[in-house]
Coordinates of C-alpha atoms in Angstrom, one line a residue:
M18 CA 47.6 37.1 -27.5
P19 CA 49.6 35.9 -30.9
S20 CA 47.8 33.3 -33.4
N21 CA 49.3 30.1 -33.8
K22 CA 52.4 30.5 -36.1
S23 CA 52.4 26.5 -36.4
V24 CA 49.2 26.7 -38.5
S25 CA 49.6 29.7 -40.5
D26 CA 52.3 32.7 -40.5
A27 CA 49.6 34.9 -41.9
L28 CA 48.0 37.6 -39.7
I29 CA 45.0 37.1 -38.1
T30 CA 42.5 40.2 -37.8
Q31 CA 39.4 40.7 -35.6
F32 CA 36.9 43.4 -36.3
K33 CA 35.1 44.1 -33.1
N34 CA 32.1 46.2 -31.9
C35 CA 30.2 45.7 -34.9
H36 CA 26.9 44.7 -36.2
I37 CA 27.6 41.8 -38.9
L38 CA 24.9 41.4 -41.7
K39 CA 24.8 37.4 -41.4
D40 CA 22.4 34.7 -41.9
H41 CA 19.9 37.8 -43.1
K42 CA 20.1 39.6 -40.1
L43 CA 22.5 42.1 -38.0
Q44 CA 24.1 40.7 -35.6
R45 CA 26.1 41.6 -32.8
E46 CA 29.5 39.6 -33.3
D47 CA 33.0 39.9 -34.4
L48 CA 34.5 39.2 -38.1
W49 CA 37.7 37.3 -38.0
I50 CA 40.1 37.4 -41.6
R51 CA 43.2 35.8 -42.6
Q52 CA 44.7 36.0 -45.8
G53 CA 41.7 37.9 -47.5
K54 CA 39.1 35.3 -46.2
I55 CA 36.6 35.3 -43.5
L56 CA 37.3 33.0 -41.0
N57 CA 35.3 30.3 -38.7
P58 CA 36.3 31.6 -35.1
E59 CA 35.6 28.1 -33.7
K60 CA 37.8 26.4 -35.8
L61 CA 40.8 28.8 -35.0
F62 CA 40.1 28.7 -31.0
F63 CA 39.4 25.1 -30.8
D64 CA 41.2 23.3 -34.0
E65 CA 44.4 25.8 -33.8
K66 CA 44.5 27.2 -30.6
G67 CA 44.9 30.5 -32.5
F68 CA 44.1 34.5 -31.5
A69 CA 43.8 37.8 -33.2
D70 CA 47.1 39.3 -34.0
V71 CA 45.2 42.5 -34.8
Q72 CA 42.0 43.8 -33.1
V73 CA 39.9 46.8 -35.0
D74 CA 37.4 48.6 -33.1
C75 CA 34.8 49.2 -35.3
Q76 CA 32.8 52.2 -33.2
G77 CA 29.5 50.2 -33.0
T78 CA 29.2 50.6 -37.2
I79 CA 27.3 48.3 -39.5
L80 CA 29.4 45.5 -41.3
A81 CA 27.9 44.5 -44.3
P82 CA 29.0 42.7 -47.6
G83 CA 30.8 44.9 -49.9
F84 CA 28.3 46.5 -52.4
I85 CA 28.2 44.7 -56.1
D86 CA 26.9 47.0 -59.0
V87 CA 26.2 44.9 -62.4
Q88 CA 25.3 48.0 -64.5
I89 CA 27.5 50.8 -64.6
N90 CA 28.2 52.7 -67.6
G91 CA 30.8 55.0 -66.3
G92 CA 31.3 57.8 -64.1
Y93 CA 33.6 60.9 -63.1
G94 CA 34.2 61.9 -66.6
V95 CA 34.8 58.2 -68.1
D96 CA 32.7 56.6 -70.5
F97 CA 33.0 52.9 -70.9
S98 CA 31.4 53.1 -74.5
I99 CA 34.0 55.4 -76.0
M100 CA 36.5 54.2 -78.5
T101 CA 40.0 55.0 -77.0
D102 CA 43.3 53.6 -76.1
E103 CA 42.7 54.4 -72.6
V104 CA 40.0 52.3 -71.3
S105 CA 42.2 50.3 -69.1
S106 CA 43.1 53.6 -67.3
G107 CA 39.6 55.2 -67.0
I108 CA 38.6 51.6 -65.7
L109 CA 40.8 52.3 -62.8
L110 CA 40.0 55.9 -62.0
V111 CA 36.1 54.6 -61.8
A112 CA 37.0 51.3 -59.7
K113 CA 39.0 53.6 -57.4
K114 CA 36.4 56.6 -56.9
L115 CA 34.0 53.7 -56.3
L116 CA 35.2 52.7 -53.1
S117 CA 34.3 55.9 -51.1
H118 CA 30.3 54.5 -52.1
G119 CA 31.0 51.1 -50.6
V120 CA 31.4 49.1 -53.9
T121 CA 33.9 46.4 -54.1
S122 CA 33.1 44.7 -57.3
F123 CA 31.5 46.2 -60.9
C124 CA 30.5 45.2 -63.9
P125 CA 31.8 47.7 -66.6
T126 CA 28.4 48.0 -68.8
L127 CA 28.7 49.0 -72.6
V128 CA 25.6 50.5 -74.2
S129 CA 24.6 49.7 -78.1
S130 CA 27.5 50.7 -79.7
P131 CA 29.1 49.8 -83.8
P132 CA 31.3 46.7 -84.0
S133 CA 34.5 48.8 -84.2
V134 CA 33.9 50.1 -80.3
Y135 CA 33.3 46.9 -78.7
H136 CA 36.3 45.3 -80.6
K137 CA 38.6 48.2 -79.1
V138 CA 37.2 48.3 -76.0
L139 CA 36.2 44.8 -74.7
P140 CA 39.8 43.5 -75.3
Q141 CA 40.9 46.5 -73.0
I142 CA 38.6 45.7 -70.0
K143 CA 40.4 42.8 -68.0
I144 CA 38.7 40.8 -65.2
H145 CA 40.7 41.5 -62.0
D146 CA 39.9 41.2 -58.4
G147 CA 39.7 44.6 -56.4
G148 CA 42.5 46.3 -53.9
P149 CA 43.7 49.4 -52.7
D150 CA 43.8 50.8 -56.6
G151 CA 40.0 50.4 -56.8
A152 CA 37.0 47.7 -56.6
G153 CA 37.2 44.8 -58.4
V154 CA 36.0 44.2 -62.5
L155 CA 33.6 40.8 -62.3
G156 CA 33.1 40.9 -66.4
V157 CA 31.6 43.1 -68.7
H158 CA 27.9 43.7 -69.2
L159 CA 27.0 44.1 -72.9
E160 CA 23.9 46.1 -73.0
G161 CA 22.6 46.0 -76.9
P162 CA 22.8 46.0 -79.9
F163 CA 20.1 43.3 -80.2
I164 CA 17.2 45.3 -78.5
S165 CA 14.0 46.4 -79.5
K166 CA 14.0 49.8 -81.3
E167 CA 10.6 50.4 -79.9
K168 CA 11.9 50.5 -76.5
K169 CA 15.7 51.8 -77.2
G170 CA 15.7 54.1 -74.8
A171 CA 18.9 56.2 -75.0
H172 CA 20.5 53.7 -77.3
P173 CA 21.0 55.5 -80.7
E174 CA 18.5 53.6 -83.1
H175 CA 21.5 53.5 -85.9
C176 CA 23.6 51.1 -83.6
L177 CA 21.0 48.2 -83.2
R178 CA 20.7 45.0 -84.6
T179 CA 18.8 41.7 -85.1
F180 CA 20.0 38.3 -85.8
Q181 CA 19.8 37.0 -89.2
N182 CA 21.3 33.6 -90.4
D183 CA 24.6 32.7 -88.9
I184 CA 24.1 33.8 -84.8
L185 CA 27.5 32.8 -83.7
Q186 CA 29.2 34.2 -86.3
E187 CA 27.1 37.7 -86.1
L188 CA 28.1 37.4 -82.2
S189 CA 31.6 37.3 -83.4
D190 CA 31.6 40.2 -86.0
M191 CA 29.6 42.3 -83.6
Y192 CA 31.6 42.2 -80.2
G193 CA 34.8 40.0 -81.2
S194 CA 36.0 38.2 -78.1
I195 CA 33.5 37.9 -75.4
D196 CA 35.9 36.1 -73.1
N197 CA 35.7 38.9 -70.6
V198 CA 31.7 39.1 -70.7
I199 CA 29.6 38.2 -67.9
I200 CA 26.0 39.7 -68.7
L201 CA 24.3 40.1 -72.2
T202 CA 20.9 42.3 -72.3
L203 CA 19.1 41.5 -75.1
A204 CA 15.4 41.5 -76.2
P205 CA 13.8 38.1 -76.4
E206 CA 11.3 39.0 -78.6
I207 CA 14.0 39.0 -81.5
R208 CA 14.6 36.3 -83.8
G209 CA 17.0 34.2 -82.8
S210 CA 17.4 35.3 -79.3
K211 CA 16.2 31.7 -78.0
D212 CA 19.6 30.0 -79.7
V213 CA 21.6 33.3 -78.5
I214 CA 20.3 32.6 -74.7
R215 CA 21.4 29.1 -74.6
E216 CA 24.9 29.7 -76.3
M217 CA 25.9 32.6 -73.8
V218 CA 24.4 30.5 -70.8
R219 CA 26.5 27.7 -72.2
R220 CA 29.6 30.0 -71.9
G221 CA 28.8 30.9 -68.5
I222 CA 27.6 34.3 -69.3
T223 CA 24.5 35.5 -67.8
V224 CA 21.5 36.5 -70.0
S225 CA 19.1 39.6 -69.2
L226 CA 16.2 40.8 -70.9
G227 CA 15.3 44.3 -71.5
H228 CA 14.9 47.3 -73.9
S229 CA 12.4 45.3 -75.0
I230 CA 8.5 44.8 -76.4
A231 CA 8.2 41.2 -75.7
N232 CA 5.0 39.9 -73.8
L233 CA 5.0 37.5 -70.7
S234 CA 5.0 34.2 -73.0
Q235 CA 7.9 35.3 -74.7
A236 CA 9.7 36.6 -71.4
E237 CA 9.1 33.1 -69.9
E238 CA 10.5 31.0 -72.9
A239 CA 13.7 33.0 -72.3
V240 CA 13.9 32.2 -69.2
I241 CA 13.2 28.5 -69.6
E242 CA 16.0 28.5 -72.2
G243 CA 18.0 30.3 -69.4
A244 CA 17.8 33.8 -69.0
S245 CA 18.0 35.1 -65.2
F246 CA 17.9 38.7 -65.2
I247 CA 15.4 41.8 -66.1
T248 CA 17.2 44.9 -67.0
H249 CA 16.1 48.0 -64.8
L250 CA 12.8 46.7 -64.4
F251 CA 9.7 48.9 -65.4
N252 CA 12.5 50.9 -67.4
A253 CA 12.4 50.1 -71.2
M254 CA 9.9 47.8 -71.3
L255 CA 6.0 47.4 -71.9
P256 CA 4.2 48.9 -69.0
F257 CA 2.4 46.3 -67.0
H258 CA -1.1 45.2 -68.2
H259 CA -3.6 43.4 -66.4
R260 CA -4.3 40.9 -69.6
D261 CA -0.3 40.4 -70.5
P262 CA 2.0 42.0 -67.6
G263 CA 4.7 41.7 -70.0
I264 CA 8.4 41.1 -68.9
V265 CA 7.1 42.6 -65.3
G266 CA 4.8 39.3 -64.9
L267 CA 8.0 37.3 -64.7
L268 CA 8.2 38.6 -60.9
T269 CA 5.1 36.1 -60.0
S270 CA 5.1 33.8 -63.0
D271 CA 4.3 30.3 -62.5
R272 CA 6.3 29.1 -65.3
I273 CA 9.8 29.7 -63.8
P274 CA 11.6 26.2 -63.6
A275 CA 11.9 24.9 -60.4
G276 CA 15.0 26.0 -58.3
R277 CA 15.5 29.2 -60.5
T278 CA 15.1 32.6 -59.6
V279 CA 14.7 35.5 -61.8
F280 CA 16.8 38.6 -60.6
Y281 CA 15.7 42.0 -61.8
G282 CA 17.6 45.1 -61.4
M283 CA 16.0 48.2 -59.7
I284 CA 17.5 51.8 -60.3
A285 CA 16.7 53.3 -57.1
D286 CA 17.6 56.9 -57.5
G287 CA 14.1 58.6 -56.9
I288 CA 13.9 59.1 -60.7
H289 CA 13.7 56.2 -62.7
T290 CA 11.1 54.3 -60.7
N291 CA 7.9 55.7 -58.7
P292 CA 8.3 55.2 -55.0
A293 CA 5.2 53.0 -55.4
A294 CA 6.2 50.9 -58.4
L295 CA 9.2 50.2 -56.3
R296 CA 7.6 49.0 -53.5
I297 CA 5.4 46.6 -55.5
A298 CA 7.8 45.2 -57.2
H299 CA 10.0 44.4 -53.6
R300 CA 6.9 43.0 -52.2
A301 CA 6.0 40.9 -55.1
H302 CA 9.4 39.4 -55.3
P303 CA 12.0 40.4 -52.6
K304 CA 14.7 38.2 -53.2
G305 CA 15.3 38.8 -56.4
L306 CA 15.4 42.5 -56.1
V307 CA 18.7 43.6 -57.5
L308 CA 20.3 47.5 -57.0
V309 CA 22.2 49.1 -59.6
T310 CA 23.4 52.6 -60.5
D311 CA 22.9 52.3 -64.4
A312 CA 25.5 55.6 -63.5
I313 CA 27.0 57.5 -66.6
T314 CA 29.9 59.3 -67.2
A315 CA 28.5 62.6 -65.2
M316 CA 28.1 60.7 -62.0
G317 CA 30.4 62.5 -59.7
L318 CA 30.6 65.7 -62.1
P319 CA 28.6 68.9 -62.0
P320 CA 25.8 69.7 -64.2
G321 CA 26.4 70.0 -68.2
R322 CA 26.8 67.6 -71.2
H323 CA 28.3 64.9 -71.3
T324 CA 28.1 61.6 -73.2
L325 CA 27.0 58.2 -73.3
G326 CA 28.6 55.9 -76.1
Q327 CA 27.1 57.6 -79.3
Q328 CA 24.6 60.0 -77.4
V329 CA 25.3 63.3 -76.1
I330 CA 23.8 63.7 -72.6
E331 CA 22.6 66.5 -70.8
I332 CA 22.2 66.5 -66.7
E333 CA 19.7 68.7 -65.1
G334 CA 19.8 68.5 -61.5
L335 CA 19.9 64.9 -60.7
H336 CA 18.2 64.0 -64.4
A337 CA 20.2 62.8 -67.1
Y338 CA 18.7 62.9 -70.5
V339 CA 19.1 62.6 -73.9
A340 CA 20.5 65.8 -75.2
G341 CA 17.5 68.1 -76.8
T342 CA 14.9 65.2 -75.1
K343 CA 13.3 64.1 -72.1
T344 CA 14.8 60.3 -72.5
L345 CA 16.2 59.4 -69.1
S346 CA 19.6 58.0 -70.1
G347 CA 21.2 56.4 -66.9
S348 CA 21.3 58.2 -63.7
I349 CA 24.1 59.8 -61.7
A350 CA 23.3 58.1 -58.6
T351 CA 26.1 56.1 -56.3
M352 CA 25.5 52.8 -55.3
D353 CA 25.3 54.2 -51.4
M354 CA 22.7 56.4 -52.5
C355 CA 20.4 54.0 -54.3
V356 CA 20.9 51.9 -50.9
R357 CA 19.5 54.6 -48.8
H358 CA 17.1 55.9 -51.2
F359 CA 15.6 52.1 -51.3
L360 CA 15.5 51.5 -47.5
G361 CA 13.7 54.9 -47.2
T362 CA 11.0 54.2 -49.9
A363 CA 10.6 50.6 -50.2
G364 CA 9.5 49.9 -46.5
C365 CA 12.1 47.0 -46.4
S366 CA 14.1 46.1 -43.2
L367 CA 18.0 47.6 -43.4
E368 CA 19.2 44.3 -43.9
S369 CA 16.9 43.7 -47.3
A370 CA 18.6 47.1 -48.4
L371 CA 21.7 45.9 -47.9
E372 CA 21.1 42.7 -49.5
A373 CA 20.0 44.1 -52.3
A374 CA 23.4 45.7 -53.2
S375 CA 25.2 42.7 -52.3
L376 CA 24.1 38.8 -51.4
H377 CA 21.4 39.4 -54.4
P378 CA 23.7 40.5 -57.4
A379 CA 26.5 38.0 -56.3
Q380 CA 23.5 35.1 -56.5
L381 CA 22.5 36.6 -59.6
L382 CA 26.2 36.1 -61.3
G383 CA 26.6 32.7 -59.3
I384 CA 29.3 33.9 -57.2
E385 CA 27.7 34.0 -53.8
H386 CA 30.1 31.2 -52.4
R387 CA 32.9 34.3 -52.4
K388 CA 31.1 37.6 -52.7
G389 CA 28.1 39.4 -51.4
T390 CA 28.1 37.5 -48.0
L391 CA 30.2 37.5 -45.0
N392 CA 30.1 33.3 -44.7
Y393 CA 32.8 31.7 -43.9
G394 CA 35.4 31.1 -46.3
A395 CA 34.0 33.9 -48.7
D396 CA 36.0 37.1 -49.6
A397 CA 36.5 39.5 -46.7
D398 CA 35.2 42.2 -48.9
F399 CA 33.1 44.7 -46.7
V400 CA 31.9 48.2 -45.8
L401 CA 31.3 49.9 -42.6
L402 CA 28.5 52.3 -42.4
D403 CA 26.7 54.2 -39.8
K404 CA 22.8 54.1 -38.9
E405 CA 22.0 56.1 -41.7
L406 CA 23.8 54.1 -44.1
N407 CA 26.2 56.3 -44.7
V408 CA 29.8 54.5 -45.7
K409 CA 32.8 55.2 -43.3
A410 CA 34.9 52.5 -44.6
T411 CA 35.5 50.0 -47.5
Y412 CA 37.7 47.0 -47.2
I413 CA 39.0 44.1 -49.7
A414 CA 40.3 41.0 -49.0
G415 CA 40.4 42.2 -45.5
Q416 CA 42.5 45.7 -46.2
Q417 CA 41.1 49.1 -45.7
V418 CA 41.1 50.7 -48.9
W419 CA 39.3 53.7 -48.3
K420 CA 38.1 55.5 -45.1
E421 CA 35.8 58.8 -44.4
E422 CA 38.7 61.3 -43.2
R423 CA 37.0 62.0 -40.0
F424 CA 36.2 58.4 -39.2
Q425 CA 38.7 57.0 -36.7
I426 CA 39.3 53.6 -36.5

């Protein structure tokens, strides 16, 4: 039956025969979409007397919000931290490839680099919505260079910086414009970091704590100032100690301001974090867990030597090391792989695994009213998965942007 054209000329699409992730539960329910947004069917039926123009049979698949990756350094031969005139085309290449892994939005991440790299690269990365050409760009994640030398990980030491006197000028000198930045990772123990956190939060930028030797008190003070994320929990920070648990202690701290949530990134690739540690974090603070890939240039490529900013990276099996060392340097995992590994090792529900890659990153960035959920009025960005959580099709704004070749829909 045709829709009510007196209300809108836009087509109404009904996705049926699916299990929708809504209100933290998988529900046997249809999804209705118009103009790229999720419709309330009751208002459609009773207020508009409207019906679907197009019906899509989802073949009994799981219909979940599109995945959001807030820490990805590159992939498929593209390194976001390399100074080039072709940054935009590299972003688009990765964005297109991510669709097959259920990612509908992401934050291109730059590792610690010289000022010349930031000044060249950042203006070329534009925030834009996703579509047939690829996943949307939510903003840039700047991971460094204001981090600890003791916990630099794969970040080149010669690029690391501390704050001196005129902090705002130093930020400008380092990065240039930060208009397209959405996350900044820093070490909270660095002198002047509190002022930086306050300024970034004032500008609407999410501040993350990472690559740090901060104790719990320093981490708590940073959160009180406005920091709300932990970059790849357990990695590149002091290990948990019963007398001072460090940044890890934020997961159960009683000094978190009322109404605030501290989120934390987890690289669930089976390499960066032992399954027992993954379970400890999830059971301590399940609503804060955000799956990230921390993927590098080599994602989607065969073993060999690649780059991560100023460093040469060597891929051995599923491990990515700084060449000549055993220092881990990002991953080659995709987001759907991380979701499956997390579900298989964390002892969590299927719903929790999916929300860790969708709802939680959206909440972290304060965009859960339009991304990361299937609530009425939200963007119709979603993924169809089989029971083993393999991606079968990806949709952005209600439009199919990728489909597995053998999947019939």
